[in-house]
Amino acid sequence: MTERTAVEELLRELSPQILGVLVRRYRDFAGAEDAVQEALLAAATQWPAEGLPSDPRGWLIAVAVRRLTDKWRSDEARRRREELGAVREPAAPPEVSEKDDSLSLLFLCCHPALTPGSAIPLTLRAVGGLTTAEIACAFLVPEATMAQRISRAKQRIKSSDVPFRMPAPAEWAERLRSVLHVLYLIFNEGYAPSTGADVARSALSGEAIRLTRALHGGLPDDPEVSGLLALMLLTDARRPARTGPNRELVPLAEQERALWDQALIAEGVALISAALPRGAVGDYQLQAAIAAVHDEAATAEDTDWPQILALYGLLERMTGNPMVALNRAVAAAMVDGPAAGLALLAGMDGRLAGHHRIDAARAHLLEMAGDVNGAIAHFRAAAGRTTSLAERTYLATKAARLGAIGT
Amino acid sequence: MKYMLLMSTAPVDGVPPMHEWAPQDAMANGMHMMQIHQELTESGELLGAEALSGSEAAKIVTGDGLSAPVVTDGPFPEAKELLAGFWMIDVESEQRAIEIAARTSAAPGPGGRPWRKPIQVRPVMSRPDPEV
């Protein structure tokens, strides 16, 4: 993504607010989005030349509403409005704060009626203000494909008749969970060394952090929102050390810790330290706590593995996720020796059969135990099963290095 | 998740090669493929699809980075290993990729009976899982 000017930054911040206002008033997601895009375009050309209006937000709303009503003057559009009006005539819009409009838009885009594959680009487009081309580039798909996906997502929201408002108390927990999950997935998409589109992809992590910060700004007392933001910051802090000079993966234990971003770590630790004592511990908080323990260790050897083992135990009980169980086995090996970890892994083949992660974990533990041939066999098996190029290179290289030592 | 669906030129047991089909059967097969193409485009799952020429128009190139490349007309693998075409898709799950492959495989063959063309489903190498 290119550098943005001050006007572009302002427009990007205002765009979800304006869209939120129009969607709430007129219930026409696609029409509102087109109108907002036109208003933003008008602003982007007029403001730098003529200076900022005294009320940029009001200016944009006025222009967007005018564009939307202009569009409705055509016969077909008028018919659609009448149909929409008959079905769900909006009451006079209650005056809601700008913040709530942005948040409502986020909740709408991350609605559980959408698959993550639809909710992610819709959120990036409508709330993040990224262009379709930028999103397509980040996900390495053609722009037309991405445009189609976004348009279908909007269609789906329209046909599912989801009301545009903050969720009611009864559905609050589930809806917030969807929002956090989508933000988490956006972050993960960007947190990966990949060939070709590095810049666009790492921008996704930045975007996820920006959106989660905004959510945290609106819901400062929700401990899971704090937990997710902390998790992102504590993970992103390690990004500079995560890849080597040839874009190869560098595992946590071998990372150059001086490269870690201490400001992000401090912010993440402060967030998670404030969230945990509130009592409503959720899995994002636990993951953030684990990340914090790693980040606070000056060297890999200083890592407080007993604490990490305990946290993984809690996380496994809470989520029942087999990947968490696998990480707990590795932590157990660090605390009680490789035999303890291998024993835990032995009980997991059923749930993770054929997954490269279990081979990779077993290979590492066999290497710790000094079983070079066993380690090589499992590194190779893992390399054959992963669908990530960077991981395959890492795992194949591990196998080759051990082979060179063994002979 | 991105997948590549691959179709080979291998003959299907009990089915003659397509140039021996009745024209309306070949047409029905083509329509079925175009229908799938259209649906995948509209669903935002299709990244690209191409059919490849036969081995007659194909070349094999070998280079050592120093001297001029060696270009030959073969040898090509057995028909069963030669790629006929591919679809690149980006879908929510492996199950969805298999579903699309199955519909492609079931395109109408001679007499409108399912073609049962084998379709290879291959995950495309992508980003690593984030460390938990």
Coordinates of C-alpha atoms in Angstrom, one line a residue, chain A residues 115 117 139-142 145 148-149 152 188-189 192 201 242 312 327 357 386-389 391-392, chain B residues 2 39-48 90-92 123-132:
Chain A
T115 CA -18.2 -17.2 6.3
G117 CA -13.8 -15.8 3.7
F139 CA -4.8 -12.3 -0.6
L140 CA -3.1 -13.0 -3.9
V141 CA -6.3 -13.3 -5.8
P142 CA -7.4 -11.5 -9.0
T145 CA -12.6 -12.4 -7.9
Q148 CA -17.3 -10.6 -6.6
R149 CA -16.7 -11.9 -3.1
R152 CA -21.8 -11.3 -2.6
N188 CA -2.8 -14.0 10.9
E189 CA -3.1 -13.5 7.2
A192 CA 3.4 -14.6 7.5
R201 CA 0.4 -8.9 3.5
R242 CA 10.9 -14.0 12.5
Y312 CA -1.5 -24.1 27.9
N327 CA 1.8 -26.9 22.2
R357 CA 2.4 -30.2 13.1
T386 CA 2.8 -28.9 5.2
T387 CA 1.1 -26.6 2.7
S388 CA 3.4 -23.7 3.5
L389 CA 6.5 -23.2 1.3
E391 CA 7.7 -24.2 6.5
R392 CA 8.6 -26.9 4.0
Chain B
K2 CA -6.2 -22.3 -2.5
E39 CA -20.8 -20.3 -10.9
L40 CA -17.3 -20.3 -9.5
T41 CA -16.8 -16.8 -11.0
E42 CA -19.9 -15.5 -9.4
S43 CA -19.2 -17.1 -6.1
G44 CA -15.7 -15.4 -6.0
E45 CA -13.9 -18.7 -5.8
L46 CA -12.3 -19.0 -9.2
L47 CA -8.8 -17.6 -9.6
G48 CA -8.2 -18.9 -13.1
D90 CA -9.7 -20.3 -3.5
V91 CA -12.3 -21.9 -1.2
E92 CA -13.3 -22.1 2.5
P123 CA -3.4 -27.7 -2.1
V124 CA -1.4 -24.7 -3.2
M125 CA 1.6 -24.0 -0.9
S126 CA 0.8 -20.9 1.1
R127 CA 1.6 -19.1 4.3
P128 CA 2.7 -21.0 7.4
D129 CA 0.3 -21.4 10.3
P130 CA 0.9 -18.7 12.9
E131 CA 2.6 -20.1 15.9
V132 CA 0.1 -20.5 18.7

